[in-house]
């Protein structure tokens, strides 16, 4: 029996695509099979599996996790959904592409192996004068799998991508989403309703392009796309999965129902923030004045110190400027901190 036939036999029995992917850190031969309910299953590569039900579909859904390997809760959610689909317990009404982004980084329990995958999308994987590495090659391939998935969709059908993460620090607002820069297009209230149904009531509006997976699928493929932070990073086995029940239910409904109705939009259900600025680390000597326990969304008074980058002291320049994703250990040149300020729903939302 060929190695592909062997892994497919195993996958049909146990549905354990996560373990299969972890056992093939950077590459797995493609393979295909059909479930008893006629759903077509295509393994494109390690960590990349597509399901296509045998019915007319209207949505093309990408669910990614493990873009950072130590962010285990989203991996567990997707692992369970995949197992339920393969066992036939969960019957699909929509096309779905699941991606475990960086299997080797899952195995070593780290955010990344050599380089942060989520800084390599939208073409940033391939740059003149910068040597390729496994993560750069992977980012390139993941873009291709997403492109092909959407290219094979029926014309006029809907595209979305939820890139699931957990944050390094605790957060005052436990679950929050990053809405990639839309280049002036309106933010969608219907997407906020979807996020609310997932248990996410806090959304940050980016105001510039990024190298992230969610920006890529939004900008290049016109997908409704978000980075979704579901809680704080924990090792496998330490996640309280009850905290993700709403997310799991909402994702399940999205892929297993012809149409999902969400409650009517009510601005008071949300806390919305606009990204005020991005602070990059430009010097070896970079530090924050606050402790590692300082939570995301902690606000600073105007004039308070936010960071020191070499000789440059950076102060809050508006009252209540709040910190998101502070990380002094990022590579020089990368984002060490985002700051946000509250915003209201207005005519820029449709
Ligand atoms: O908690 C942290 O410091 C990072 C959590 C994380 O991985 N966040 C994403 C956000 C991506 C985005 O801005 O859309 C990341 O930093 O890649
Ligand atoms: Zn992450």
CSV table of C-alpha atoms and ligand atoms in Angstrom, one decimal:
chain,number,residue,atom,x,y,z
A,1,UNK,CA,0.0,0.0,0.0
A,2,UNK,CA,1.4,3.5,-0.8
A,3,UNK,CA,2.1,5.9,2.0
A,4,UNK,CA,-0.8,8.1,0.8
A,5,UNK,CA,-3.3,5.2,0.8
A,6,UNK,CA,-2.1,4.3,4.2
A,7,UNK,CA,-2.6,7.7,5.8
A,8,UNK,CA,-6.0,8.0,4.1
A,9,UNK,CA,-7.1,4.7,5.6
A,10,UNK,CA,-6.1,5.9,9.0
A,11,UNK,CA,-7.7,9.3,8.5
A,12,UNK,CA,-11.0,7.7,7.5
A,13,UNK,CA,-10.9,5.7,10.7
A,14,UNK,CA,-9.8,8.3,13.3
A,15,UNK,CA,-10.3,11.7,11.6
A,16,UNK,CA,-7.1,12.7,13.3
A,17,UNK,CA,-5.8,15.2,10.8
A,18,UNK,CA,-4.0,17.1,13.5
A,19,UNK,CA,-1.8,14.2,14.5
A,20,UNK,CA,-1.2,13.4,10.8
A,21,UNK,CA,-0.1,17.0,10.3
A,22,UNK,CA,2.1,17.0,13.3
A,23,UNK,CA,3.8,13.8,12.1
A,24,UNK,CA,4.6,15.5,8.8
A,25,UNK,CA,5.9,18.9,9.9
A,26,UNK,CA,6.4,20.6,6.5
A,27,UNK,CA,5.0,18.4,3.8
A,28,UNK,CA,2.4,15.7,3.2
A,29,UNK,CA,1.6,14.2,-0.2
A,30,UNK,CA,-1.9,15.3,-1.4
A,31,UNK,CA,-4.7,12.7,-1.2
A,32,UNK,CA,-8.5,12.5,-1.6
A,33,UNK,CA,-11.4,10.4,-0.5
A,34,UNK,CA,-15.2,10.6,-0.1
A,35,UNK,CA,-17.2,10.3,3.1
A,36,UNK,CA,-20.3,8.1,3.3
A,37,UNK,CA,-22.4,11.3,3.1
A,38,UNK,CA,-20.7,12.1,-0.3
A,39,UNK,CA,-18.6,15.0,1.1
A,40,UNK,CA,-15.4,15.1,-0.8
A,41,UNK,CA,-12.3,15.4,1.4
A,42,UNK,CA,-9.0,16.7,-0.1
A,43,UNK,CA,-5.8,16.8,1.8
A,44,UNK,CA,-3.7,19.4,0.0
A,45,UNK,CA,-0.7,19.3,2.2
A,46,UNK,CA,0.2,18.9,5.9
A,47,UNK,CA,-2.2,21.0,7.9
A,48,UNK,CA,-4.4,21.8,4.9
A,49,UNK,CA,-7.6,19.9,4.4
A,50,UNK,CA,-10.7,20.8,2.3
A,51,UNK,CA,-14.3,19.5,2.6
A,52,UNK,CA,-16.8,19.9,-0.1
A,53,UNK,CA,-20.3,18.7,0.5
A,54,UNK,CA,-22.3,17.1,-2.3
A,55,UNK,CA,-24.9,19.9,-2.4
A,56,UNK,CA,-25.3,23.4,-3.7
A,57,UNK,CA,-23.2,25.7,-1.4
A,58,UNK,CA,-23.2,29.4,-1.0
A,59,UNK,CA,-20.2,30.0,1.3
A,60,UNK,CA,-16.5,29.3,1.1
A,61,UNK,CA,-15.2,29.3,4.6
A,62,UNK,CA,-11.5,29.2,5.6
A,63,UNK,CA,-10.8,28.4,9.3
A,64,UNK,CA,-7.1,28.7,10.2
A,65,UNK,CA,-5.3,28.0,13.5
A,66,UNK,CA,-1.7,27.3,14.5
A,67,UNK,CA,-0.4,30.2,12.5
A,68,UNK,CA,1.3,30.5,15.9
A,69,UNK,CA,2.0,26.9,17.2
A,70,UNK,CA,1.6,27.5,20.9
A,71,UNK,CA,-1.9,29.0,20.6
A,72,UNK,CA,-3.6,25.7,21.3
A,73,UNK,CA,-7.3,26.4,22.0
A,74,UNK,CA,-8.1,27.3,18.4
A,75,UNK,CA,-6.2,24.1,17.3
A,76,UNK,CA,-8.3,22.0,19.6
A,77,UNK,CA,-11.5,23.7,18.3
A,78,UNK,CA,-10.6,22.9,14.7
A,79,UNK,CA,-9.3,19.4,15.5
A,80,UNK,CA,-12.7,18.6,17.0
A,81,UNK,CA,-14.7,20.1,14.0
A,82,UNK,CA,-12.5,18.1,11.6
A,83,UNK,CA,-13.0,14.9,13.5
A,84,UNK,CA,-16.8,15.4,13.6
A,85,UNK,CA,-16.9,16.1,9.9
A,86,UNK,CA,-14.9,13.0,9.0
A,87,UNK,CA,-16.9,10.7,11.4
A,88,UNK,CA,-20.1,12.0,9.7
A,89,UNK,CA,-21.4,13.4,13.0
A,90,UNK,CA,-21.3,16.9,11.5
A,91,UNK,CA,-22.8,17.2,8.0
A,92,UNK,CA,-21.7,20.2,6.0
A,93,UNK,CA,-23.7,22.6,3.9
A,94,UNK,CA,-20.8,24.8,2.9
A,95,UNK,CA,-17.3,24.4,1.5
A,96,UNK,CA,-14.6,24.6,4.2
A,97,UNK,CA,-10.8,24.8,4.1
A,98,UNK,CA,-9.1,24.1,7.5
A,99,UNK,CA,-5.5,25.1,7.9
A,100,UNK,CA,-3.1,24.2,10.8
A,101,UNK,CA,-0.5,26.8,9.8
A,102,UNK,CA,2.7,25.7,11.4
A,103,UNK,CA,2.8,22.0,12.5
A,104,UNK,CA,6.4,22.1,13.6
A,105,UNK,CA,5.8,25.0,15.8
A,106,UNK,CA,2.9,23.1,17.4
A,107,UNK,CA,5.4,20.3,18.1
A,108,UNK,CA,7.9,22.5,19.8
A,109,UNK,CA,5.2,24.5,21.6
A,110,UNK,CA,6.5,27.8,20.3
A,111,UNK,CA,5.0,30.8,18.5
A,112,UNK,CA,7.2,30.0,15.5
A,113,UNK,CA,10.3,28.0,14.5
A,114,UNK,CA,12.5,30.6,12.8
A,115,UNK,CA,10.3,33.4,11.9
A,116,UNK,CA,6.7,34.7,12.7
A,117,UNK,CA,4.5,33.3,10.0
A,118,UNK,CA,2.0,36.0,10.5
A,119,UNK,CA,4.5,38.6,9.4
A,120,UNK,CA,5.1,36.9,6.0
A,121,UNK,CA,1.7,37.1,4.2
A,122,UNK,CA,0.7,39.2,1.3
A,123,UNK,CA,3.9,38.5,-0.5
A,124,UNK,CA,6.3,39.3,2.3
A,125,UNK,CA,7.5,35.7,2.3
A,126,UNK,CA,9.5,36.3,-0.8
A,127,UNK,CA,11.8,39.4,-0.7
A,128,UNK,CA,14.9,40.0,-2.8
A,129,UNK,CA,18.0,39.6,-0.7
A,130,UNK,CA,16.3,37.7,2.1
A,131,UNK,CA,16.9,33.9,2.2
A,132,UNK,CA,13.9,31.7,2.2
A,133,UNK,CA,13.3,29.5,5.3
A,134,UNK,CA,10.6,26.9,6.1
A,135,UNK,CA,8.1,29.5,7.3
A,136,UNK,CA,8.6,31.7,4.3
A,137,UNK,CA,8.0,28.7,2.0
A,138,UNK,CA,4.9,27.8,4.1
A,139,UNK,CA,3.4,31.3,3.9
A,140,UNK,CA,3.8,31.2,0.2
A,141,UNK,CA,2.1,27.8,0.0
A,142,UNK,CA,-0.7,28.8,2.3
A,143,UNK,CA,-1.5,31.8,0.2
A,144,UNK,CA,-1.7,29.5,-2.8
A,145,UNK,CA,-4.0,27.0,-1.1
A,146,UNK,CA,-6.4,29.8,-0.1
A,147,UNK,CA,-6.2,31.3,-3.6
A,148,UNK,CA,-7.0,27.9,-5.2
A,149,UNK,CA,-9.8,27.2,-2.7
A,150,UNK,CA,-11.5,30.5,-3.6
A,151,UNK,CA,-10.7,30.1,-7.3
A,152,UNK,CA,-12.6,26.8,-7.3
A,153,UNK,CA,-15.7,28.4,-5.7
A,154,UNK,CA,-18.9,29.0,-7.7
A,155,UNK,CA,-19.1,32.5,-9.1
A,156,UNK,CA,-20.8,35.0,-6.8
A,157,UNK,CA,-20.6,32.8,-3.7
A,158,UNK,CA,-19.5,34.3,-0.4
A,159,UNK,CA,-16.0,34.2,1.0
A,160,UNK,CA,-14.9,34.4,4.6
A,161,UNK,CA,-11.8,33.6,6.6
A,162,UNK,CA,-11.4,33.4,10.4
A,163,UNK,CA,-7.8,33.1,11.6
A,164,UNK,CA,-8.1,31.9,15.1
A,165,UNK,CA,-5.5,32.9,17.7
A,166,UNK,CA,-4.9,33.3,21.5
A,167,UNK,CA,-3.0,36.2,22.9
A,168,UNK,CA,0.2,36.0,24.9
A,169,UNK,CA,-1.1,38.3,27.7
A,170,UNK,CA,-4.3,38.4,29.6
A,171,UNK,CA,-6.8,40.9,28.2
A,172,UNK,CA,-9.4,43.1,29.9
A,173,UNK,CA,-11.6,42.1,27.1
A,174,UNK,CA,-11.0,38.4,26.9
A,175,UNK,CA,-12.0,37.8,23.3
A,176,UNK,CA,-11.4,40.3,20.6
A,177,UNK,CA,-11.0,40.5,16.8
A,178,UNK,CA,-8.8,42.5,14.5
A,179,UNK,CA,-10.7,43.8,11.4
A,180,UNK,CA,-8.0,44.2,8.7
A,181,UNK,CA,-7.7,47.5,6.9
A,182,UNK,CA,-10.5,47.7,4.3
A,183,UNK,CA,-9.1,50.6,2.2
A,184,UNK,CA,-12.1,52.7,2.8
A,185,UNK,CA,-14.8,50.0,2.3
A,186,UNK,CA,-17.4,50.0,5.1
A,187,UNK,CA,-17.1,47.7,8.1
A,188,UNK,CA,-19.9,45.1,8.1
A,189,UNK,CA,-22.4,45.0,11.0
A,190,UNK,CA,-23.4,41.5,9.9
A,191,UNK,CA,-19.8,40.4,10.6
A,192,UNK,CA,-19.9,42.0,14.0
A,193,UNK,CA,-23.1,40.0,14.7
A,194,UNK,CA,-21.3,36.8,13.7
A,195,UNK,CA,-18.4,37.7,16.0
A,196,UNK,CA,-20.8,38.5,18.8
A,197,UNK,CA,-22.4,35.1,18.4
A,198,UNK,CA,-18.8,33.6,18.8
A,199,UNK,CA,-18.6,35.4,22.1
A,200,UNK,CA,-16.4,38.2,20.7
A,201,UNK,CA,-17.8,41.7,21.5
A,202,UNK,CA,-14.6,43.7,21.0
A,203,UNK,CA,-13.3,44.6,17.6
A,204,UNK,CA,-10.2,46.6,16.6
A,205,UNK,CA,-10.3,48.4,13.3
A,206,UNK,CA,-6.9,48.5,11.5
A,207,UNK,CA,-6.1,51.5,9.5
A,208,UNK,CA,-3.2,50.3,7.3
A,209,UNK,CA,-2.1,47.3,5.3
A,210,UNK,CA,-0.5,44.4,7.2
A,211,UNK,CA,1.5,41.2,6.6
A,212,UNK,CA,-1.1,39.1,8.4
A,213,UNK,CA,-3.0,36.1,7.0
A,214,UNK,CA,-6.4,37.8,7.6
A,215,UNK,CA,-5.3,41.0,5.8
A,216,UNK,CA,-4.1,38.8,2.9
A,217,UNK,CA,-7.5,37.1,2.4
A,218,UNK,CA,-9.4,40.3,2.9
A,219,UNK,CA,-7.3,42.4,0.6
A,220,UNK,CA,-6.4,39.8,-2.1
A,221,UNK,CA,-9.6,37.7,-2.1
A,222,UNK,CA,-12.3,40.2,-0.8
A,223,UNK,CA,-13.1,37.7,2.0
A,224,UNK,CA,-14.8,38.8,5.2
A,225,UNK,CA,-11.7,38.1,7.2
A,226,UNK,CA,-10.6,38.6,10.8
A,227,UNK,CA,-7.8,37.6,13.2
A,228,UNK,CA,-9.8,36.4,16.2
A,229,UNK,CA,-8.2,36.3,19.6
A,230,UNK,CA,-10.1,33.8,21.8
A,231,UNK,CA,-8.4,34.1,25.1
A,232,UNK,CA,-4.9,33.7,26.6
A,233,UNK,CA,-2.3,31.2,25.3
A,234,UNK,CA,-2.2,27.9,27.2
A,235,UNK,CA,-0.5,24.6,26.6
A,236,UNK,CA,-2.5,21.6,25.4
A,237,UNK,CA,-4.7,20.2,28.1
A,238,UNK,CA,-4.9,23.4,30.1
A,239,UNK,CA,-7.6,25.2,28.1
A,240,UNK,CA,-11.0,25.5,29.7
A,241,UNK,CA,-12.9,24.5,26.6
A,242,UNK,CA,-16.2,25.7,28.1
A,243,UNK,CA,-14.9,29.2,27.3
A,244,UNK,CA,-15.0,28.4,23.6
A,245,UNK,CA,-18.4,26.8,23.5
A,246,UNK,CA,-20.1,29.8,21.7
A,247,UNK,CA,-17.3,30.0,19.2
A,248,UNK,CA,-17.5,26.3,18.4
A,249,UNK,CA,-21.3,26.5,18.1
A,250,UNK,CA,-21.2,29.5,15.8
A,251,UNK,CA,-18.5,28.0,13.6
A,252,UNK,CA,-20.5,24.7,13.5
A,253,UNK,CA,-23.7,26.6,12.4
A,254,UNK,CA,-21.7,28.6,9.8
A,255,UNK,CA,-20.5,25.5,8.0
A,256,UNK,CA,-23.4,23.1,8.6
A,257,UNK,CA,-26.4,25.3,7.9
A,258,UNK,CA,-27.6,26.8,4.6
A,259,UNK,CA,-28.2,30.1,6.2
A,260,UNK,CA,-27.6,31.4,9.7
A,261,UNK,CA,-29.7,34.2,11.2
A,262,UNK,CA,-28.0,36.4,13.9
A,263,UNK,CA,-29.9,38.7,16.2
A,264,UNK,CA,-30.4,42.3,15.1
A,265,UNK,CA,-27.4,44.6,15.3
A,266,UNK,CA,-27.3,46.7,18.5
A,267,UNK,CA,-24.3,49.1,18.8
A,268,UNK,CA,-24.4,48.9,22.6
A,269,UNK,CA,-23.5,45.2,22.5
A,270,UNK,CA,-20.0,46.1,21.3
A,271,UNK,CA,-16.7,47.7,22.4
A,272,UNK,CA,-15.1,49.0,19.2
A,273,UNK,CA,-11.6,50.5,19.0
A,274,UNK,CA,-9.7,52.2,16.2
A,275,UNK,CA,-6.0,51.5,16.0
A,276,UNK,CA,-4.3,54.7,17.0
A,277,UNK,CA,-0.7,53.7,16.1
A,278,UNK,CA,1.7,50.9,15.6
A,279,UNK,CA,5.0,51.1,17.5
A,280,UNK,CA,7.8,49.1,15.9
A,281,UNK,CA,11.0,48.0,17.7
A,282,UNK,CA,13.8,49.6,15.8
A,283,UNK,CA,16.6,49.3,18.4
A,284,UNK,CA,18.2,46.4,20.2
A,285,UNK,CA,17.5,48.2,23.4
A,286,UNK,CA,13.7,48.2,23.6
A,287,UNK,CA,11.6,48.1,26.7
A,288,UNK,CA,8.2,48.7,28.3
A,289,UNK,CA,7.7,50.5,31.6
A,290,UNK,CA,4.9,48.1,32.5
A,291,UNK,CA,5.1,44.5,33.7
A,292,UNK,CA,4.5,41.3,31.8
A,293,UNK,CA,1.2,41.1,33.7
A,294,UNK,CA,-0.1,44.3,32.2
A,295,UNK,CA,-3.2,43.3,30.2
A,296,UNK,CA,-4.2,44.1,26.7
A,297,UNK,CA,-6.6,47.1,26.7
A,298,UNK,CA,-4.9,48.8,29.7
A,299,UNK,CA,-5.3,52.5,29.1
A,300,UNK,CA,-2.6,55.2,29.7
A,301,UNK,CA,-3.0,58.8,30.6
A,302,UNK,CA,-1.8,61.3,28.0
A,303,UNK,CA,1.9,61.9,28.6
A,304,UNK,CA,2.6,58.5,30.3
A,305,UNK,CA,5.5,56.5,29.0
A,306,UNK,CA,4.5,53.6,26.7
A,307,UNK,CA,7.8,52.3,25.5
A,308,UNK,CA,11.5,53.1,25.2
A,309,UNK,CA,13.1,52.3,21.8
A,310,UNK,CA,16.9,53.0,22.1
A,311,UNK,CA,17.1,56.7,23.1
A,312,UNK,CA,13.5,57.4,22.0
A,313,UNK,CA,11.0,57.6,24.8
A,314,UNK,CA,7.4,57.1,23.4
A,315,UNK,CA,4.6,58.7,25.4
A,316,UNK,CA,0.8,58.3,25.2
A,317,UNK,CA,-0.3,61.1,23.0
A,318,UNK,CA,-4.1,60.9,23.7
A,319,UNK,CA,-5.9,60.3,27.0
A,320,UNK,CA,-6.7,56.6,27.5
A,321,UNK,CA,-4.4,55.3,24.7
A,322,UNK,CA,-4.6,51.5,25.3
A,323,UNK,CA,-2.0,48.8,24.7
A,324,UNK,CA,-2.5,45.7,22.6
A,325,UNK,CA,0.0,42.9,21.9
A,326,UNK,CA,3.0,44.5,23.7
A,327,UNK,CA,6.0,42.3,23.0
A,328,UNK,CA,9.5,43.7,23.5
A,329,UNK,CA,11.0,40.4,22.2
A,330,UNK,CA,10.0,40.8,18.5
A,331,UNK,CA,12.6,41.0,15.8
A,332,UNK,CA,14.0,44.4,15.2
A,333,UNK,CA,11.8,46.2,12.6
A,334,UNK,CA,8.7,44.4,13.7
A,335,UNK,CA,5.6,45.6,15.5
A,336,UNK,CA,6.2,45.6,19.3
A,337,UNK,CA,2.9,47.3,20.3
A,338,UNK,CA,-0.4,48.5,18.9
A,339,UNK,CA,-2.3,51.2,20.6
A,340,UNK,CA,-6.1,51.8,20.3
A,341,UNK,CA,-8.7,54.3,21.2
A,342,UNK,CA,-12.4,53.8,21.6
A,343,UNK,CA,-14.7,54.4,18.6
A,344,UNK,CA,-18.4,54.5,17.9
A,345,UNK,CA,-20.5,53.0,15.2
A,346,UNK,CA,-21.2,55.6,12.5
A,347,UNK,CA,-21.8,55.9,8.8
A,348,UNK,CA,-18.7,54.0,8.0
A,349,UNK,CA,-20.5,50.8,9.0
A,350,UNK,CA,-22.9,49.2,6.7
B,1,LIG,O1,-0.6,38.4,22.2
B,1,LIG,C1,0.2,38.8,21.3
B,1,LIG,O2,1.2,39.5,21.6
B,1,LIG,C2,0.1,38.3,19.9
B,1,LIG,C3,-1.2,37.5,19.6
B,1,LIG,C4,-1.3,37.3,18.1
B,1,LIG,O3,-0.7,36.4,17.6
B,1,LIG,N1,-1.9,38.3,17.4
B,1,LIG,C5,-1.8,38.4,16.0
B,1,LIG,C6,-2.6,39.6,15.5
B,1,LIG,C7,-2.6,39.7,14.0
B,1,LIG,C8,-3.3,40.9,13.5
B,1,LIG,O4,-2.9,42.1,13.8
B,1,LIG,O5,-4.3,40.8,12.8
B,1,LIG,C9,-0.3,38.6,15.6
B,1,LIG,O6,0.4,39.3,16.3
B,1,LIG,O7,0.1,38.1,14.6
B,2,LIG,ZN1,-1.3,34.4,17.3
